[in-house]
Amino acid sequence: MATSLIILSTAFFYGCDRDNENTPGNQGVTRGPQVKVGNGTAQSFIKLDQSGKATSIGFTMTRGALDNLPQQGEHGAISYELPLPAEKQKTAYDHISLDWAPHGHMPNGVYNVPHFDMHFYMISQQQRAGIKPGTAEAEKLPDASFFPPNYASTPGEAEPAMGKHWVDLTSSELKGAPFKTTFIYGSYNGQVIFHEPMMAHKWLSTEPDTLITLSKPATTLNASAYPGAYTVRYDKASRVFTISLELTQKQ
């Protein structure tokens, strides 16, 4: 996917408390620190089953986070870094970057609307800092088996500190429908390095409650689980979104 996404600034953290909700045994939810977003907050989490395996990874975001977001930069984005709790070692992921694109990005007529790019990175922030577009590493592609059918990238497309974006060619917004949500893969130097739900601000403002099943690649990463779906839940009582990758254990 050709983008013009430029990260302009990093999030401001407030509070470093971890809200652990572990029940007896290994089951429970562990959380990272809260991060201020707009008029609200976001906070990463990892959910474990009774055997201690990770079943879900994502973040909660209060309804106020959709309000009073920065608007600077015609093509820029503001990056809110969401550190994961220590249980990230049970997953393939290192951290989450919640990127707010107030004016969207290319391609025009598709993704140039206000939206969030929700990057679940499988590499560290230090490794991301070394990613540069227009290099041999940026154009070194993983084997096609690491992507579901119908995913493709654009030659020459890559973003600093992100990598190359792979888009689902069957997505409805590529066929003229208004953009609501889609799922992107990212690569660099022959490796898949992130999974990325994208969600339009307008769509999130409708307070959706949905689970979207993902097609499975023929080859998955070396971790014990892979994302089989992603979810958006909204609790009207607490006014909190829960956005997650639902992890399917390898057989």
mmCIF file of C-alpha atoms in Angstrom:
data_model
loop_
_atom_site.group_PDB
_atom_site.id
_atom_site.type_symbol
_atom_site.label_atom_id
_atom_site.label_comp_id
_atom_site.label_asym_id
_atom_site.label_seq_id
_atom_site.Cartn_x
_atom_site.Cartn_y
_atom_site.Cartn_z
ATOM 1 C CA MET A 1 0.000 0.000 0.000
ATOM 2 C CA ALA A 2 1.444 3.364 -0.974
ATOM 3 C CA THR A 3 1.285 5.731 1.977
ATOM 4 C CA SER A 4 2.621 9.142 2.828
ATOM 5 C CA LEU A 5 2.512 8.548 6.561
ATOM 6 C CA ILE A 6 5.119 10.504 8.517
ATOM 7 C CA ILE A 7 5.425 10.186 12.281
ATOM 8 C CA LEU A 8 5.716 13.683 13.674
ATOM 9 C CA SER A 9 5.754 13.165 17.414
ATOM 10 C CA THR A 10 5.687 10.566 20.151
ATOM 11 C CA ALA A 11 2.994 10.134 22.758
ATOM 12 C CA PHE A 12 3.086 11.579 26.229
ATOM 13 C CA PHE A 13 2.859 8.972 28.984
ATOM 14 C CA TYR A 14 1.034 9.576 32.186
ATOM 15 C CA GLY A 15 1.202 7.021 34.897
ATOM 16 C CA CYS A 16 3.246 3.831 34.813
ATOM 17 C CA ASP A 17 1.016 1.682 36.964
ATOM 18 C CA ARG A 18 0.249 -1.810 35.752
ATOM 19 C CA ASP A 19 -3.311 -2.925 36.336
ATOM 20 C CA ASN A 20 -2.973 -6.681 36.792
ATOM 21 C CA GLU A 21 -6.167 -8.685 36.895
ATOM 22 C CA ASN A 22 -4.647 -12.136 37.244
ATOM 23 C CA THR A 23 -6.864 -14.770 38.751
ATOM 24 C CA PRO A 24 -5.470 -17.832 40.569
ATOM 25 C CA GLY A 25 -3.098 -19.743 38.319
ATOM 26 C CA ASN A 26 -1.812 -18.199 35.098
ATOM 27 C CA GLN A 27 -5.107 -16.897 33.741
ATOM 28 C CA GLY A 28 -5.860 -13.196 33.567
ATOM 29 C CA VAL A 29 -5.182 -9.852 31.944
ATOM 30 C CA THR A 30 -1.983 -7.836 32.338
ATOM 31 C CA ARG A 31 -1.724 -4.221 31.272
ATOM 32 C CA GLY A 32 0.895 -1.722 30.240
ATOM 33 C CA PRO A 33 0.991 1.941 31.303
ATOM 34 C CA GLN A 34 -1.776 4.355 30.410
ATOM 35 C CA VAL A 35 -1.036 6.821 27.608
ATOM 36 C CA LYS A 36 -2.867 10.104 27.075
ATOM 37 C CA VAL A 37 -4.657 10.264 23.699
ATOM 38 C CA GLY A 38 -6.887 13.230 22.848
ATOM 39 C CA ASN A 39 -9.239 13.824 25.780
ATOM 40 C CA GLY A 40 -8.827 10.218 26.919
ATOM 41 C CA THR A 41 -6.340 7.416 27.400
ATOM 42 C CA ALA A 42 -5.169 4.174 25.801
ATOM 43 C CA GLN A 43 -3.645 1.181 27.589
ATOM 44 C CA SER A 44 -2.220 -2.037 26.185
ATOM 45 C CA PHE A 45 -3.131 -5.474 27.502
ATOM 46 C CA ILE A 46 -2.402 -9.160 27.034
ATOM 47 C CA LYS A 47 -4.942 -11.811 27.997
ATOM 48 C CA LEU A 48 -3.796 -15.271 29.099
ATOM 49 C CA ASP A 49 -5.745 -18.522 29.349
ATOM 50 C CA GLN A 50 -5.588 -20.954 32.265
ATOM 51 C CA SER A 51 -2.451 -22.599 30.878
ATOM 52 C CA GLY A 52 -0.678 -19.253 30.611
ATOM 53 C CA LYS A 53 -0.886 -18.988 26.825
ATOM 54 C CA ALA A 54 -1.656 -15.617 25.264
ATOM 55 C CA THR A 55 -5.111 -15.582 23.657
ATOM 56 C CA SER A 56 -5.570 -11.872 22.961
ATOM 57 C CA ILE A 57 -3.393 -8.777 22.639
ATOM 58 C CA GLY A 58 -4.526 -5.213 22.150
ATOM 59 C CA PHE A 59 -5.467 -2.034 23.948
ATOM 60 C CA THR A 60 -8.374 -0.291 25.583
ATOM 61 C CA MET A 61 -9.185 3.292 24.645
ATOM 62 C CA THR A 62 -11.638 5.594 26.355
ATOM 63 C CA ARG A 63 -14.321 7.311 24.260
ATOM 64 C CA GLY A 64 -12.704 10.667 24.975
ATOM 65 C CA ALA A 65 -9.613 9.601 23.019
ATOM 66 C CA LEU A 66 -11.554 10.319 19.821
ATOM 67 C CA ASP A 67 -11.936 13.987 20.797
ATOM 68 C CA ASN A 68 -9.497 16.911 20.702
ATOM 69 C CA LEU A 69 -6.902 15.015 18.664
ATOM 70 C CA PRO A 70 -4.050 17.007 17.051
ATOM 71 C CA GLN A 71 -4.713 18.244 13.527
ATOM 72 C CA GLN A 72 -1.269 19.407 12.403
ATOM 73 C CA GLY A 73 0.422 18.104 9.277
ATOM 74 C CA GLU A 74 -1.277 17.580 5.939
ATOM 75 C CA HIS A 75 0.274 14.128 5.530
ATOM 76 C CA GLY A 76 1.678 13.617 8.993
ATOM 77 C CA ALA A 77 0.689 11.349 11.822
ATOM 78 C CA ILE A 78 1.041 11.516 15.566
ATOM 79 C CA SER A 79 2.361 8.319 17.091
ATOM 80 C CA TYR A 80 1.213 7.153 20.516
ATOM 81 C CA GLU A 81 3.562 4.384 21.626
ATOM 82 C CA LEU A 82 1.868 1.744 23.801
ATOM 83 C CA PRO A 83 4.396 -0.415 25.687
ATOM 84 C CA LEU A 84 3.279 -3.975 26.305
ATOM 85 C CA PRO A 85 3.474 -5.730 29.686
ATOM 86 C CA ALA A 86 6.176 -8.307 30.373
ATOM 87 C CA GLU A 87 3.878 -11.088 29.152
ATOM 88 C CA LYS A 88 4.661 -9.941 25.601
ATOM 89 C CA GLN A 89 7.309 -12.665 25.716
ATOM 90 C CA LYS A 90 4.443 -15.118 25.290
ATOM 91 C CA THR A 91 3.544 -13.474 21.954
ATOM 92 C CA ALA A 92 5.270 -12.472 18.712
ATOM 93 C CA TYR A 93 4.846 -8.755 19.517
ATOM 94 C CA ASP A 94 7.174 -6.158 21.029
ATOM 95 C CA HIS A 95 5.016 -3.008 21.233
ATOM 96 C CA ILE A 96 1.998 -1.225 19.753
ATOM 97 C CA SER A 97 2.105 2.115 17.967
ATOM 98 C CA LEU A 98 -1.271 3.843 17.763
ATOM 99 C CA ASP A 99 -0.831 6.311 14.903
ATOM 100 C CA TRP A 100 -3.383 9.080 14.387
ATOM 101 C CA ALA A 101 -3.511 10.378 10.790
ATOM 102 C CA PRO A 102 -5.714 13.511 10.944
ATOM 103 C CA HIS A 103 -5.839 13.893 7.166
ATOM 104 C CA GLY A 104 -5.314 10.256 6.238
ATOM 105 C CA HIS A 105 -2.770 9.269 3.607
ATOM 106 C CA MET A 106 -2.515 7.916 0.093
ATOM 107 C CA PRO A 107 -4.035 6.505 -1.989
ATOM 108 C CA ASN A 108 -6.326 9.484 -2.400
ATOM 109 C CA GLY A 109 -9.985 8.620 -2.560
ATOM 110 C CA VAL A 110 -9.406 5.587 -0.334
ATOM 111 C CA TYR A 111 -7.431 6.263 2.856
ATOM 112 C CA ASN A 112 -7.219 10.062 2.809
ATOM 113 C CA VAL A 113 -9.752 10.363 5.626
ATOM 114 C CA PRO A 114 -9.009 10.807 9.349
ATOM 115 C CA HIS A 115 -8.124 7.404 10.766
ATOM 116 C CA PHE A 116 -5.979 5.366 13.135
ATOM 117 C CA ASP A 117 -3.174 3.058 11.991
ATOM 118 C CA MET A 118 -2.744 0.499 14.780
ATOM 119 C CA HIS A 119 0.678 -1.106 14.327
ATOM 120 C CA PHE A 120 1.400 -4.276 16.320
ATOM 121 C CA TYR A 121 5.175 -4.458 15.848
ATOM 122 C CA MET A 122 7.206 -7.647 16.068
ATOM 123 C CA ILE A 123 10.488 -5.722 16.226
ATOM 124 C CA SER A 124 11.840 -3.242 18.772
ATOM 125 C CA GLN A 125 11.696 0.532 18.532
ATOM 126 C CA GLN A 126 15.480 0.535 18.055
ATOM 127 C CA GLN A 127 15.136 -1.797 15.074
ATOM 128 C CA ARG A 128 12.370 0.390 13.648
ATOM 129 C CA ALA A 129 14.638 3.425 13.823
ATOM 130 C CA GLY A 130 16.927 1.757 11.272
ATOM 131 C CA ILE A 131 14.194 1.239 8.662
ATOM 132 C CA LYS A 132 14.725 3.421 5.605
ATOM 133 C CA PRO A 133 12.724 3.504 2.365
ATOM 134 C CA GLY A 134 14.416 3.235 -1.008
ATOM 135 C CA THR A 135 16.877 0.606 0.188
ATOM 136 C CA ALA A 136 17.532 -2.996 -0.790
ATOM 137 C CA GLU A 137 16.282 -4.052 2.634
ATOM 138 C CA ALA A 138 12.970 -2.277 2.090
ATOM 139 C CA GLU A 139 12.489 -4.069 -1.228
ATOM 140 C CA LYS A 140 13.517 -7.519 0.049
ATOM 141 C CA LEU A 141 10.149 -9.258 0.302
ATOM 142 C CA PRO A 142 9.098 -12.189 2.482
ATOM 143 C CA ASP A 143 7.938 -15.331 0.728
ATOM 144 C CA ALA A 144 4.354 -14.967 -0.499
ATOM 145 C CA SER A 145 3.292 -17.817 1.805
ATOM 146 C CA PHE A 146 3.618 -15.446 4.788
ATOM 147 C CA PHE A 147 0.599 -13.465 3.529
ATOM 148 C CA PRO A 148 -2.988 -14.512 2.993
ATOM 149 C CA PRO A 149 -4.196 -14.766 -0.613
ATOM 150 C CA ASN A 150 -4.966 -11.495 -2.389
ATOM 151 C CA TYR A 151 -2.411 -9.425 -0.427
ATOM 152 C CA ALA A 152 0.018 -7.277 -2.414
ATOM 153 C CA SER A 153 2.537 -4.474 -1.938
ATOM 154 C CA THR A 154 3.630 -1.619 -4.176
ATOM 155 C CA PRO A 155 7.218 -1.601 -5.529
ATOM 156 C CA GLY A 156 9.141 1.303 -4.051
ATOM 157 C CA GLU A 157 6.634 1.919 -1.247
ATOM 158 C CA ALA A 158 8.037 1.932 2.275
ATOM 159 C CA GLU A 159 7.849 4.299 5.210
ATOM 160 C CA PRO A 160 10.638 5.368 7.581
ATOM 161 C CA ALA A 161 10.555 3.488 10.891
ATOM 162 C CA MET A 162 7.712 1.322 9.526
ATOM 163 C CA GLY A 163 8.545 -0.607 6.380
ATOM 164 C CA LYS A 164 6.521 -1.806 3.414
ATOM 165 C CA HIS A 165 2.722 -2.112 3.609
ATOM 166 C CA TRP A 166 0.740 -5.038 2.179
ATOM 167 C CA VAL A 167 -2.958 -4.500 1.488
ATOM 168 C CA ASP A 168 -5.860 -6.887 0.933
ATOM 169 C CA LEU A 169 -6.877 -6.320 -2.690
ATOM 170 C CA THR A 170 -10.380 -7.611 -1.921
ATOM 171 C CA SER A 171 -11.046 -4.857 0.645
ATOM 172 C CA SER A 172 -14.313 -3.056 0.000
ATOM 173 C CA GLU A 173 -12.751 0.417 0.110
ATOM 174 C CA LEU A 174 -10.602 -0.526 -2.898
ATOM 175 C CA LYS A 175 -13.830 -1.184 -4.791
ATOM 176 C CA GLY A 176 -15.368 2.221 -4.113
ATOM 177 C CA ALA A 177 -16.987 1.725 -0.714
ATOM 178 C CA PRO A 178 -16.262 4.272 2.056
ATOM 179 C CA PHE A 179 -13.306 3.213 4.192
ATOM 180 C CA LYS A 180 -14.267 1.782 7.573
ATOM 181 C CA THR A 181 -11.609 -0.731 8.595
ATOM 182 C CA THR A 182 -9.052 -3.047 7.023
ATOM 183 C CA PHE A 183 -6.075 -5.199 8.005
ATOM 184 C CA ILE A 184 -2.531 -4.536 6.758
ATOM 185 C CA TYR A 185 0.686 -6.574 6.906
ATOM 186 C CA GLY A 186 4.122 -4.937 7.077
ATOM 187 C CA SER A 187 7.539 -6.165 5.990
ATOM 188 C CA TYR A 188 11.206 -5.202 5.934
ATOM 189 C CA ASN A 189 14.370 -7.046 4.936
ATOM 190 C CA GLY A 190 12.507 -10.220 4.022
ATOM 191 C CA GLN A 191 10.546 -10.446 7.285
ATOM 192 C CA VAL A 192 6.956 -9.747 8.320
ATOM 193 C CA ILE A 193 7.409 -7.123 11.044
ATOM 194 C CA PHE A 194 3.924 -5.857 11.917
ATOM 195 C CA HIS A 195 0.200 -6.494 11.765
ATOM 196 C CA GLU A 196 -1.995 -3.414 11.419
ATOM 197 C CA PRO A 197 -5.719 -2.908 11.826
ATOM 198 C CA MET A 198 -6.701 0.444 10.284
ATOM 199 C CA MET A 199 -9.897 2.156 11.405
ATOM 200 C CA ALA A 200 -11.592 5.327 10.205
ATOM 201 C CA HIS A 201 -12.323 7.881 12.912
ATOM 202 C CA LYS A 202 -15.857 8.300 11.553
ATOM 203 C CA TRP A 203 -16.467 4.542 11.813
ATOM 204 C CA LEU A 204 -15.095 4.315 15.359
ATOM 205 C CA SER A 205 -17.349 7.212 16.322
ATOM 206 C CA THR A 206 -20.351 4.988 15.556
ATOM 207 C CA GLU A 207 -19.159 2.786 18.466
ATOM 208 C CA PRO A 208 -18.992 -0.493 16.502
ATOM 209 C CA ASP A 209 -19.016 -3.900 18.159
ATOM 210 C CA THR A 210 -17.614 -6.462 15.765
ATOM 211 C CA LEU A 211 -15.217 -9.366 15.204
ATOM 212 C CA ILE A 212 -13.544 -9.651 11.804
ATOM 213 C CA THR A 213 -12.096 -13.027 10.862
ATOM 214 C CA LEU A 214 -8.706 -12.965 9.154
ATOM 215 C CA SER A 215 -7.537 -15.296 6.403
ATOM 216 C CA LYS A 216 -4.656 -17.490 7.525
ATOM 217 C CA PRO A 217 -1.351 -17.339 5.650
ATOM 218 C CA ALA A 218 0.037 -20.663 4.444
ATOM 219 C CA THR A 219 3.110 -20.036 6.611
ATOM 220 C CA THR A 220 2.924 -18.354 10.020
ATOM 221 C CA LEU A 221 5.666 -16.888 12.156
ATOM 222 C CA ASN A 222 7.681 -18.901 14.654
ATOM 223 C CA ALA A 223 5.510 -17.804 17.564
ATOM 224 C CA SER A 224 3.049 -20.255 19.081
ATOM 225 C CA ALA A 225 0.014 -18.280 17.887
ATOM 226 C CA TYR A 226 -1.104 -16.054 15.033
ATOM 227 C CA PRO A 227 -3.962 -13.527 14.685
ATOM 228 C CA GLY A 228 -7.103 -15.343 13.588
ATOM 229 C CA ALA A 229 -9.332 -12.276 13.956
ATOM 230 C CA TYR A 230 -9.393 -8.714 15.175
ATOM 231 C CA THR A 231 -12.114 -7.176 17.269
ATOM 232 C CA VAL A 232 -13.562 -3.811 18.144
ATOM 233 C CA ARG A 233 -15.795 -3.784 21.201
ATOM 234 C CA TYR A 234 -17.464 -0.803 22.843
ATOM 235 C CA ASP A 235 -18.847 -0.825 26.360
ATOM 236 C CA LYS A 236 -21.452 1.933 26.669
ATOM 237 C CA ALA A 237 -21.484 1.824 30.448
ATOM 238 C CA SER A 238 -17.757 2.469 30.867
ATOM 239 C CA ARG A 239 -17.402 4.318 27.536
ATOM 240 C CA VAL A 240 -14.356 2.225 26.635
ATOM 241 C CA PHE A 241 -13.301 0.610 23.367
ATOM 242 C CA THR A 242 -11.412 -2.684 23.389
ATOM 243 C CA ILE A 243 -9.406 -3.294 20.215
ATOM 244 C CA SER A 244 -7.540 -6.571 19.954
ATOM 245 C CA LEU A 245 -5.924 -9.265 17.880
ATOM 246 C CA GLU A 246 -7.480 -12.612 18.799
ATOM 247 C CA LEU A 247 -4.711 -15.208 18.764
ATOM 248 C CA THR A 248 -5.209 -18.718 17.385
ATOM 249 C CA GLN A 249 -2.874 -21.347 18.774
ATOM 250 C CA LYS A 250 -0.851 -23.336 16.244
ATOM 251 C CA GLN A 251 -1.835 -26.960 16.035
#
